[in-house]
Coordinates of C-alpha atoms and ligand atoms in Angstrom, one line a residue:
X1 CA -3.8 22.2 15.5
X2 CA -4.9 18.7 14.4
X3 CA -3.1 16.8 11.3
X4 CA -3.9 13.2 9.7
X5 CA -5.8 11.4 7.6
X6 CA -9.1 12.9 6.6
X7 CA -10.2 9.9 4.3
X8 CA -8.7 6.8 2.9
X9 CA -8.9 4.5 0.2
X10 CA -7.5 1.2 -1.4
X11 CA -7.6 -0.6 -4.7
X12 CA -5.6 -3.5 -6.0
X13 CA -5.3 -5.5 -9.0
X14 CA -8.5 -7.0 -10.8
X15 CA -7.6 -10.6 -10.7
X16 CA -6.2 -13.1 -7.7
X17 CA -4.4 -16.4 -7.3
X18 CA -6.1 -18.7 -4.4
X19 CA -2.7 -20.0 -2.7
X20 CA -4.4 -23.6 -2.6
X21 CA -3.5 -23.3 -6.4
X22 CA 0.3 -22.7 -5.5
X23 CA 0.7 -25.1 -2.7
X24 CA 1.0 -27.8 -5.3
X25 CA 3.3 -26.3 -7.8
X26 CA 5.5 -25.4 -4.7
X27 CA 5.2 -29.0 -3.3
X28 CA 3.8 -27.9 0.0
X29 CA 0.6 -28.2 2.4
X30 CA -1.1 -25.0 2.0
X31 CA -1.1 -25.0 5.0
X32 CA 2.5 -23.3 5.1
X33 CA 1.2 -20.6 3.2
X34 CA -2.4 -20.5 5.3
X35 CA -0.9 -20.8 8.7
X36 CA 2.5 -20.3 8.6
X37 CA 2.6 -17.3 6.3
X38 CA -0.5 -15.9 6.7
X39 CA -1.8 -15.7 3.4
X40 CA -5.0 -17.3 1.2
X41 CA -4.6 -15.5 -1.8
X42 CA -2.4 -12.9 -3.7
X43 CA -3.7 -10.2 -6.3
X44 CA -3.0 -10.5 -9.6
X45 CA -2.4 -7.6 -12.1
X46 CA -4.4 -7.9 -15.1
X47 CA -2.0 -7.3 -18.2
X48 CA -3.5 -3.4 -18.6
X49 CA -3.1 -2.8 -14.6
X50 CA 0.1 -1.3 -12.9
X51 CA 0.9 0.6 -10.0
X52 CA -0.3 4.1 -11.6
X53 CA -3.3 2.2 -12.6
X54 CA -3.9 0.9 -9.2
X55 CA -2.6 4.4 -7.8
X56 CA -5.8 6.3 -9.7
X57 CA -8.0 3.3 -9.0
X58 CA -7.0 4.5 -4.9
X59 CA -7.3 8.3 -5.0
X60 CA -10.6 8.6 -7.3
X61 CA -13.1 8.0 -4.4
X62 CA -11.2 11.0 -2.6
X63 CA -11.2 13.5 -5.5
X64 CA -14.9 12.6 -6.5
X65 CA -16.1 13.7 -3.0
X66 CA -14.4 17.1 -2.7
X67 CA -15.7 20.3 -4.4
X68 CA -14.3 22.1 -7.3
X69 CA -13.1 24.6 -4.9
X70 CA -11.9 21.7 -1.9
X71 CA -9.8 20.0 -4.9
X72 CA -7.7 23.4 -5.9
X73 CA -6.3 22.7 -2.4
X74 CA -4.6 19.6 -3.4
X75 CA -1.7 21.5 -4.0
X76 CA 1.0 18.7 -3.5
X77 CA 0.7 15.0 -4.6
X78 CA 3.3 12.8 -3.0
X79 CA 3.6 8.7 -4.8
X80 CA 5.4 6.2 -2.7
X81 CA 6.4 3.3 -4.8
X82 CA 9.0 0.6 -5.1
X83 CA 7.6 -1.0 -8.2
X84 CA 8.0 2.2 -10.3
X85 CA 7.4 2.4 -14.3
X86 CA 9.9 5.2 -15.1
X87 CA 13.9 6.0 -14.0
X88 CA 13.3 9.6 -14.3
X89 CA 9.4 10.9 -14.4
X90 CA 7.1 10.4 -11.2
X91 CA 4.5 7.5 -11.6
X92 CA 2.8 10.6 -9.8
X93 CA 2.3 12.8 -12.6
X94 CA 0.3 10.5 -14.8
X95 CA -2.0 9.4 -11.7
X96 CA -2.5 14.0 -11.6
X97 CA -3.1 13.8 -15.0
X98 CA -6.0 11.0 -15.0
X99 CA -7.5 12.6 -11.7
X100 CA -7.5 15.7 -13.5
X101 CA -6.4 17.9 -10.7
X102 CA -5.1 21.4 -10.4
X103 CA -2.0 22.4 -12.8
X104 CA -1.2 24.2 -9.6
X105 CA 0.4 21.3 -7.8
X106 CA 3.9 20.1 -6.3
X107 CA 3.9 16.4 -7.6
X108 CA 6.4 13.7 -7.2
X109 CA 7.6 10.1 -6.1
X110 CA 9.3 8.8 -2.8
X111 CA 11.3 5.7 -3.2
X112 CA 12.7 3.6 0.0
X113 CA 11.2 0.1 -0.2
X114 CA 8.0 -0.4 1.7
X115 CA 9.0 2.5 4.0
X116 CA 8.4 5.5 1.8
X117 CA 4.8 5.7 2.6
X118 CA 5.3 6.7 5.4
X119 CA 8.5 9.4 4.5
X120 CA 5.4 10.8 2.4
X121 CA 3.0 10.6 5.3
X122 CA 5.2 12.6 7.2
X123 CA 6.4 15.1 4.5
X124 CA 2.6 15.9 3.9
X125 CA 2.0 16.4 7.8
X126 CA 4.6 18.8 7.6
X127 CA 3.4 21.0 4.2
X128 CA 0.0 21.0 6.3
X129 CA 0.8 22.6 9.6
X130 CA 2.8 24.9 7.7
X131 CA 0.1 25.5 5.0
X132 CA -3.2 23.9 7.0
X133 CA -5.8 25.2 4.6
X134 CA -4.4 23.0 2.0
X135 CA -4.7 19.2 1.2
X136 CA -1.7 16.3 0.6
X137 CA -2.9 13.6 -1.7
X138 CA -0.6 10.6 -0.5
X139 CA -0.1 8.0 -2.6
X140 CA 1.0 4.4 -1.8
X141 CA 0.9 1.6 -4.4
X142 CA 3.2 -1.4 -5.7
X143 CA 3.3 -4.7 -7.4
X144 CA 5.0 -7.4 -5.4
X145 CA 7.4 -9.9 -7.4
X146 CA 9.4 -12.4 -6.8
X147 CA 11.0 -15.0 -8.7
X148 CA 8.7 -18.0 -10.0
X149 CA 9.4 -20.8 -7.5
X150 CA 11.2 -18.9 -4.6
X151 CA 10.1 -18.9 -1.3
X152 CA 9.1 -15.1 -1.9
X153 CA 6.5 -16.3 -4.3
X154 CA 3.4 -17.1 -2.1
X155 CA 3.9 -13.1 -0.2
X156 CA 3.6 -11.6 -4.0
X157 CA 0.6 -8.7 -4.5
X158 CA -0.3 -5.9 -5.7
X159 CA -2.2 -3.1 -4.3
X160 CA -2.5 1.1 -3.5
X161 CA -4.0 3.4 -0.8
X162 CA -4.8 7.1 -1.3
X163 CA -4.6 9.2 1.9
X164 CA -6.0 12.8 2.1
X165 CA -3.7 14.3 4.4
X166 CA -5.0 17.9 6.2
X167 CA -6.2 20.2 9.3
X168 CA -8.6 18.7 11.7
X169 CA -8.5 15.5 9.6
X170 CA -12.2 13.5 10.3
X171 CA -10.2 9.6 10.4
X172 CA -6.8 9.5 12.6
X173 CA -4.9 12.3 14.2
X174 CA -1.2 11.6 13.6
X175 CA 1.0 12.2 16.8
X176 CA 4.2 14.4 16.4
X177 CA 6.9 11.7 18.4
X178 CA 8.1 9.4 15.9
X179 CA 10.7 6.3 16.4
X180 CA 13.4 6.3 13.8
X181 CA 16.0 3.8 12.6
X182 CA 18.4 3.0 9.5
X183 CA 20.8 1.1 9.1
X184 CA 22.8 -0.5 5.7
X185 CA 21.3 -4.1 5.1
X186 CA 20.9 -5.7 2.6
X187 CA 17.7 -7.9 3.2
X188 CA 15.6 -7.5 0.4
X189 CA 16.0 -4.7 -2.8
X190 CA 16.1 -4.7 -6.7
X191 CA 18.6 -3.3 -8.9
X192 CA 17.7 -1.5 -12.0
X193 CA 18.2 -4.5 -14.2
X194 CA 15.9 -6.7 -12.4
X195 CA 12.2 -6.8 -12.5
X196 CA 11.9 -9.0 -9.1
X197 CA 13.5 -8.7 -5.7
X198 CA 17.0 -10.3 -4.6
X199 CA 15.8 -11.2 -0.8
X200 CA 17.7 -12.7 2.1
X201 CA 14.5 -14.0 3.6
X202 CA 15.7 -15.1 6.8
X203 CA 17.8 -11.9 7.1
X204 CA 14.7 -9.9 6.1
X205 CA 13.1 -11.2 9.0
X206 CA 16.0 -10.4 11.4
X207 CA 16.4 -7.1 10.1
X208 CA 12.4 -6.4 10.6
X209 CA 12.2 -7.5 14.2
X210 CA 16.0 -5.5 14.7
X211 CA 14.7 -2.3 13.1
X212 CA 11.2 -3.0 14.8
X213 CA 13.1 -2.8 18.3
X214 CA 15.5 0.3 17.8
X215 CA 12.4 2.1 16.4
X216 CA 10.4 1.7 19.4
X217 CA 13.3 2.7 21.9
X218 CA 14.1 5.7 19.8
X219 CA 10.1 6.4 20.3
X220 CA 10.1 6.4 23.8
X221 CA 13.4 8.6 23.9
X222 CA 11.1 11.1 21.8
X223 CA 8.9 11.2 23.9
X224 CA 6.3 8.7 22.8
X225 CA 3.5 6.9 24.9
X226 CA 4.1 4.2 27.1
X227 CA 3.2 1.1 25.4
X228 CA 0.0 0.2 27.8
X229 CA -1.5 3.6 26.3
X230 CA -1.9 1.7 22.8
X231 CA -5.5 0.5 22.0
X232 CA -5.0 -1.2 18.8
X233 CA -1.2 -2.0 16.9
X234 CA -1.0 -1.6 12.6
X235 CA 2.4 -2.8 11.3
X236 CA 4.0 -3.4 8.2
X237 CA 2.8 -6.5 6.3
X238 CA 5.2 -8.7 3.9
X239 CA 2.5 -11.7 4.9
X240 CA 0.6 -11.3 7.5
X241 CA 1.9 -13.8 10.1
X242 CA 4.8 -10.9 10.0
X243 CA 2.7 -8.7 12.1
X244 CA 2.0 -11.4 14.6
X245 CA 6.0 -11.8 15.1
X246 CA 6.9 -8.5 15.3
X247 CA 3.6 -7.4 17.9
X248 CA 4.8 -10.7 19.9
X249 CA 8.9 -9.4 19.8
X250 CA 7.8 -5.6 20.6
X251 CA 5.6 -7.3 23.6
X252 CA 9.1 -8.7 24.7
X253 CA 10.9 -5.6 24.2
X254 CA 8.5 -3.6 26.4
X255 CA 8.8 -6.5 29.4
X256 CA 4.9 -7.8 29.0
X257 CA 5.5 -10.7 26.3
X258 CA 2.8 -12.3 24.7
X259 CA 2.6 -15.8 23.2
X260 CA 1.9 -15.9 19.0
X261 CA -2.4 -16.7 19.6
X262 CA -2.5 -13.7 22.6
X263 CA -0.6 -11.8 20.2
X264 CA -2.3 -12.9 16.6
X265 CA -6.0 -11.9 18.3
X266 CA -4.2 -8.3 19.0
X267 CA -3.6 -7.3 15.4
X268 CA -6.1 -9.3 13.8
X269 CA -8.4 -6.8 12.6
X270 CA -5.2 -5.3 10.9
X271 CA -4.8 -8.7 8.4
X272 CA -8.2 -9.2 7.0
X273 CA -7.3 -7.2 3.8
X274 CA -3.8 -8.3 3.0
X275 CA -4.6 -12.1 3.8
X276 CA -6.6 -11.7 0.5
X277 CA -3.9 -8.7 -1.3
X278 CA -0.6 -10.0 -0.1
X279 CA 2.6 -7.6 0.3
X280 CA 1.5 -4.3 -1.7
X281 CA 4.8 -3.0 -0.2
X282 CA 4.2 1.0 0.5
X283 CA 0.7 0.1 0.9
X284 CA 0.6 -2.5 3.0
X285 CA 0.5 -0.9 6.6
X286 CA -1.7 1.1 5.3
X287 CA -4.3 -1.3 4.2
X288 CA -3.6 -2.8 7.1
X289 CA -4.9 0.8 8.8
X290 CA -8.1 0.2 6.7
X291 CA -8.6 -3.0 7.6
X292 CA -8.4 -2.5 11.3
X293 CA -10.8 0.8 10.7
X294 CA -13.7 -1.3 8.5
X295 CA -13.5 -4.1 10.3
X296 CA -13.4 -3.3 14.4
X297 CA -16.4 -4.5 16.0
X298 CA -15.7 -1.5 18.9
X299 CA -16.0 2.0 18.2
X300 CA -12.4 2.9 17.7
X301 CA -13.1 6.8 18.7
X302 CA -10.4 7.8 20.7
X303 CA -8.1 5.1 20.2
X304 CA -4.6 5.2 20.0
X305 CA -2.9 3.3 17.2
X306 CA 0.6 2.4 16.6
X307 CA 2.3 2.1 13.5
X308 CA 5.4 0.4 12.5
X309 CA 6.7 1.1 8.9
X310 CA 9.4 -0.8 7.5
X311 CA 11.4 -0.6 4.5
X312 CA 14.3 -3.7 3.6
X313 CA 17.4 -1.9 3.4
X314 CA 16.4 -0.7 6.0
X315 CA 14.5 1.9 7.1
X316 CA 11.8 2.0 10.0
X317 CA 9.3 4.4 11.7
X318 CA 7.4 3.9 14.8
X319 CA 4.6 6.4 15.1
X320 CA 1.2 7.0 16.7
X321 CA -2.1 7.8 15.7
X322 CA -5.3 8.6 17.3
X323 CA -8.6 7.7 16.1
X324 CA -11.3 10.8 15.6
X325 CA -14.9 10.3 16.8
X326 CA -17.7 10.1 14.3
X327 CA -14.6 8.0 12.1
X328 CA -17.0 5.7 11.1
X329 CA -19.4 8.0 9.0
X330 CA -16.2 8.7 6.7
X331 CA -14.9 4.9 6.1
X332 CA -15.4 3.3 2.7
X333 CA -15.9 -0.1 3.9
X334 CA -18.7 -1.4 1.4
X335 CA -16.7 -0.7 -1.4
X336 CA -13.6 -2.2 -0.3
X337 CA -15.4 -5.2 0.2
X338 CA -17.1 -5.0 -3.0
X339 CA -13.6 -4.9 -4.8
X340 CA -12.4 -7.6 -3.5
X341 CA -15.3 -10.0 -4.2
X342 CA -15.4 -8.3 -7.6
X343 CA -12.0 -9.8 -8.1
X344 CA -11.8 -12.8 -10.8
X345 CA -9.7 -16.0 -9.7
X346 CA -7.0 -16.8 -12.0
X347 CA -5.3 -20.3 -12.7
X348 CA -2.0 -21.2 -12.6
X349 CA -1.9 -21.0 -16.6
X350 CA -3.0 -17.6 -16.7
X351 CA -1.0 -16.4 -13.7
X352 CA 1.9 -17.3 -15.3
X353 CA 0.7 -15.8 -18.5
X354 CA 0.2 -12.2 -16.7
X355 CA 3.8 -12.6 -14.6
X356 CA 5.4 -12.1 -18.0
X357 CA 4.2 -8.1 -17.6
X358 CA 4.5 -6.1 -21.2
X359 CA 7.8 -4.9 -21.4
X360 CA 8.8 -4.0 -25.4
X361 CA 11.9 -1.9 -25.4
X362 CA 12.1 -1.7 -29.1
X363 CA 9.7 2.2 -28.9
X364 CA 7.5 0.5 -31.2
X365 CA 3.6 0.6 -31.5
X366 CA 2.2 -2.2 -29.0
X367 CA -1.0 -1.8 -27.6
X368 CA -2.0 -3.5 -24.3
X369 CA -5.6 -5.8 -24.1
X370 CA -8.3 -4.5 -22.6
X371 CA -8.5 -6.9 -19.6
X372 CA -9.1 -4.8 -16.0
X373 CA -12.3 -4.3 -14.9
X374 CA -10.7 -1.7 -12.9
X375 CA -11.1 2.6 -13.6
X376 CA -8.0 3.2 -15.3
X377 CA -5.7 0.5 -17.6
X378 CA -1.8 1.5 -19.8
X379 CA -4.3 1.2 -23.4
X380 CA -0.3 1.1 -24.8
X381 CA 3.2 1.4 -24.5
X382 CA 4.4 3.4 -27.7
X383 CA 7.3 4.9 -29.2
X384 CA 8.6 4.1 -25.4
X385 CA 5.6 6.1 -23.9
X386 CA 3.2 4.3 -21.6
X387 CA -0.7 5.6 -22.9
X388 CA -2.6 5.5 -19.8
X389 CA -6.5 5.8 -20.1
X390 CA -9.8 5.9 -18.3
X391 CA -12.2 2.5 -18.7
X392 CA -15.5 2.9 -18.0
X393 CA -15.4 1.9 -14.9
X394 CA -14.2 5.7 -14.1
X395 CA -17.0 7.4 -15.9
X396 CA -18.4 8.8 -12.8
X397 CA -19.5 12.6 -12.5
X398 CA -17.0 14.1 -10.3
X399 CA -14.3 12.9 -11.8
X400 CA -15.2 14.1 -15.3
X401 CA -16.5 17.3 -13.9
X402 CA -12.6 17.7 -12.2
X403 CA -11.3 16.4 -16.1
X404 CA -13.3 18.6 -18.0
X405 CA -12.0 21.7 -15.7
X406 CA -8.3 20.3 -16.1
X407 CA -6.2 22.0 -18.7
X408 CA -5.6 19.8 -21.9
X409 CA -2.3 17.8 -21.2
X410 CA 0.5 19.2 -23.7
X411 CA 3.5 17.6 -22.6
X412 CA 2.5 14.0 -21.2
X413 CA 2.5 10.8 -23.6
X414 CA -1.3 10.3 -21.2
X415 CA -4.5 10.1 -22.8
X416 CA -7.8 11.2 -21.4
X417 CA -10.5 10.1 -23.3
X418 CA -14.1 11.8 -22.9
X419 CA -15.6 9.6 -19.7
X420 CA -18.0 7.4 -21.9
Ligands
HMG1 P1 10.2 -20.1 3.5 O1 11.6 -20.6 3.6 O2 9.4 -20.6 2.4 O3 9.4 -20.5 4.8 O4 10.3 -18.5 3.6 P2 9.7 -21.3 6.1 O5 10.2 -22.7 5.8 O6 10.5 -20.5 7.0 O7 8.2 -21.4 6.6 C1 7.5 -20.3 6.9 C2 6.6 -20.6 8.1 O8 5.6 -21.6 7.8 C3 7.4 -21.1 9.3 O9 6.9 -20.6 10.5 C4 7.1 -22.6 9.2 O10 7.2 -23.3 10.5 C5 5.6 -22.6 8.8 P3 7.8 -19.8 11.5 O11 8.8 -20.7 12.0 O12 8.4 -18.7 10.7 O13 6.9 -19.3 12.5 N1 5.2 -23.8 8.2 C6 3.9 -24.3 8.4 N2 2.9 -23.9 9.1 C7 1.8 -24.6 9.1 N3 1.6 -25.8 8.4 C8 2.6 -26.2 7.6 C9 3.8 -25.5 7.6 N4 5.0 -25.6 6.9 C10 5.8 -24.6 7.3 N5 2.4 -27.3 6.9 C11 10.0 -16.2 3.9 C12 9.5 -17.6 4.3 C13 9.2 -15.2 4.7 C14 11.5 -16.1 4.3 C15 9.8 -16.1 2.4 O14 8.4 -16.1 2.1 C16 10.4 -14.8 1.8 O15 11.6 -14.7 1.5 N6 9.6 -13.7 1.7 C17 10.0 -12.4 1.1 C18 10.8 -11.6 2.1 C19 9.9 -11.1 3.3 O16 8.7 -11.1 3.2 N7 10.5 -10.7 4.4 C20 9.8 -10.2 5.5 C21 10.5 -9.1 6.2 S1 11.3 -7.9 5.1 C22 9.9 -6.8 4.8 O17 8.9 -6.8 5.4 C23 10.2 -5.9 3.6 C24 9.4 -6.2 2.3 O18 8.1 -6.0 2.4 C25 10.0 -5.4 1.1 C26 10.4 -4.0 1.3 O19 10.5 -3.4 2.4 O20 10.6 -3.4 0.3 C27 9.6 -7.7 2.0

């Protein structure tokens, strides 16, 4: 039996900063954030946007296209995140409540930095083949943040994909080998009390490549492919030019090295997207999957793709995928495209205006202004409940047909207002 990803979509914030506008303010050539970073612009999260917003904005493309009866076997919603709005209840549970799907669902959040897409990529591959008539929702999506004026600054983003995982899945076939490593560093992570990262950049770096290399050699002890069976290579993306290093280091690992241009033209189709997003963290490889699958000028049937997921702390996963024939009928690439450009450009003023998220910890009555042109926005954080609503944006048939079947919400501070 086949299992993998039968459809996927992204979303990211509704505004961006062009990194031309940063160079300045950072007294450098933007050319070090261009070139030597990778990176021409960073989304920016309206002030009614965060990552369950973003997380809906993802997965509503999936749900609309299945059938009553195809979305009663969504039976297990899995949220990767890093960027989290609660200690204790899953970001996932509000994104099931504004999708409207079945009561009848397992639904919770992963948390280990950028790598926990992939921990619930893997847990979902496993529910199928034991289950393989029902559907995993996977959910990546995360807000990027650094401090104001720290070298992390230019890599900041924001941005989710949605995954359908199942049976004979029409996108990628996911291998069973996978490459594992951990080990206790402390590169990049974010206590409780802190709304940005503490990062060790350089060490980040070191840990990447380090994690990058025991991964690969605990692939090929599992079994894996030799490294000349792989057609196209999708890794984890902090800023882009990251992806360039690490395919150049694995090319050393495996004995065939290749300098950074040889190299760069090898993953390129992978960066398109998250030049534009920046890190979305558990999202990131995965837009980066997206990117390579919308923007390949060859048909990618029956191509073999590897993926490197990293997480600072650190966790990585080296895994394979295979590309299905007839992948290109199922791709959402038009309106990927069309988010992006729908996107509104931000100055510095008002960037710095939207860094300062809302955060009242008083459980007062603060509503949130209506600023995302996006599906879903928090309408208001009261009485230390986050109110999450539909826009307009999300009035679309099959997502009010799968809200209208839902059961009214008793417990959840969520509103679902009547799509207008
Ligand atoms: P920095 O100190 O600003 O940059 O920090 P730099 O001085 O090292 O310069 C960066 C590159 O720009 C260099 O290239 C320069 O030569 C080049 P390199 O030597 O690396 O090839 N450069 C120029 N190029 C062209 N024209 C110019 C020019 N000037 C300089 N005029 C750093 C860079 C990445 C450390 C910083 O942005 C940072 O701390 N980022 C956050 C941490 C990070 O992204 N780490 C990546 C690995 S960890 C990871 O992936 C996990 C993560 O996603 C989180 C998670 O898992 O949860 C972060």
């Amino acid at each position: 039996m086949q299992l993998g990803i039968d459809d996927i979509s992204f979303a990211t914030a509704d505004r961006y900063l062009d990194l031309a506008t940063l160079a300045p303010v950072h007294g450098v050539d933007v050319d070090k954030f261009r070139i030597g970073l990778g990176q021409d612009r960073m989304s920016v999260c309206a002030a009614d946007e965060d990552v369950v917003t973003l997380a809906a904005a993802a997965a509503q493309p999936l749900v609309e296209s299945l059938s009553a009866a195809e979305l009663r076997t969504v039976r297990t919603v899995l949220l990767a995140t890093e960027s989290g709005i609660d200690q204790s209840k899953s970001a996932a549970v509000y994104v099931h409540h504004l999708l409207g799907l079945d009561p009848a669902c397992r639904v919770v959040e992963l948390k280990q930095a950028c790598y926990s897409g992939t921990a619930a990529l893997q847990t979902a591959l496993a529910l199928v083949a034991r289950n393989p008539e029902q559907k995993v929702l996977v959910i990546c999506s995360d807000v990027a943040r650094y401090e104001l004026d720290s070298p992390g600054e230019p890599t900041q983003g924001a941005g989710a994909v949605a995954m359908m995982i199942s049976a004979d899945p029409r996108l990628v076939v996911i291998e069973p080998a996978s490459g594992l490593h951990t080990a206790d560093v402390m590169d990049f992570w974010r206590p409780n009390y802190r709304s940005t990262a503490v990062v060790d950049g350089r060490l980040s770096i070191r840990a990447y490549l380090d994690t990058l290399k025991a991964a690969w050699l605990d692939y090929q002890d599992q079994g894996g492919e030799p490294f000349a069976s792989f057609d196209a290579f999708c890794y984890h993306q902090p800023f882009t030019r990251m992806a360039v290093k690490a395919h150049a280091h694995l090319t050393k690992v495996v004995g065939q090295p290749l300098d950074a241009a040889s190299a760069e033209a090898q993953v390129a189709d992978t960066l398109r997207y998250n030049r534009v997003i920046g890190n979305s963290y558990t999202a990131s490889m995965y837009i980066g999957l997206v990117s390579l699958l919308d923007h390949s000028e060859r048909d990618l049937a029956g191509a073999r793709v590897a993926f490197f997921s990293y997480g600072s702390g650190a966790v990585g996963e080296l895994f394979a995928g295979v590309v299905r024939p007839g992948y290109r009928d199922h791709l959402r690439t038009a309106a990927h495209q069309e988010l992006l450009e729908r996107r509104r450009e931000v100055d510095h003023a008002e960037y710095l205006r939207l860094y300062d998220v809302p955060n009242p910890t008083d459980g007062g009555d603060h509503p949130v202004p209506a600023q995302t042109s996006g599906p879903f926005r928090l309408a208001a954080i009261t009485g230390h409940q986050r109110v999450y609503e539909r826009t307009a944006q999300s009035a679309v048939d099959g997502i009010a047909r799968a809200a209208a079947s839902a059961p009214a919400a008793t417990t959840t501070a969520t509103t679902l207002p009547a799509a207008g």
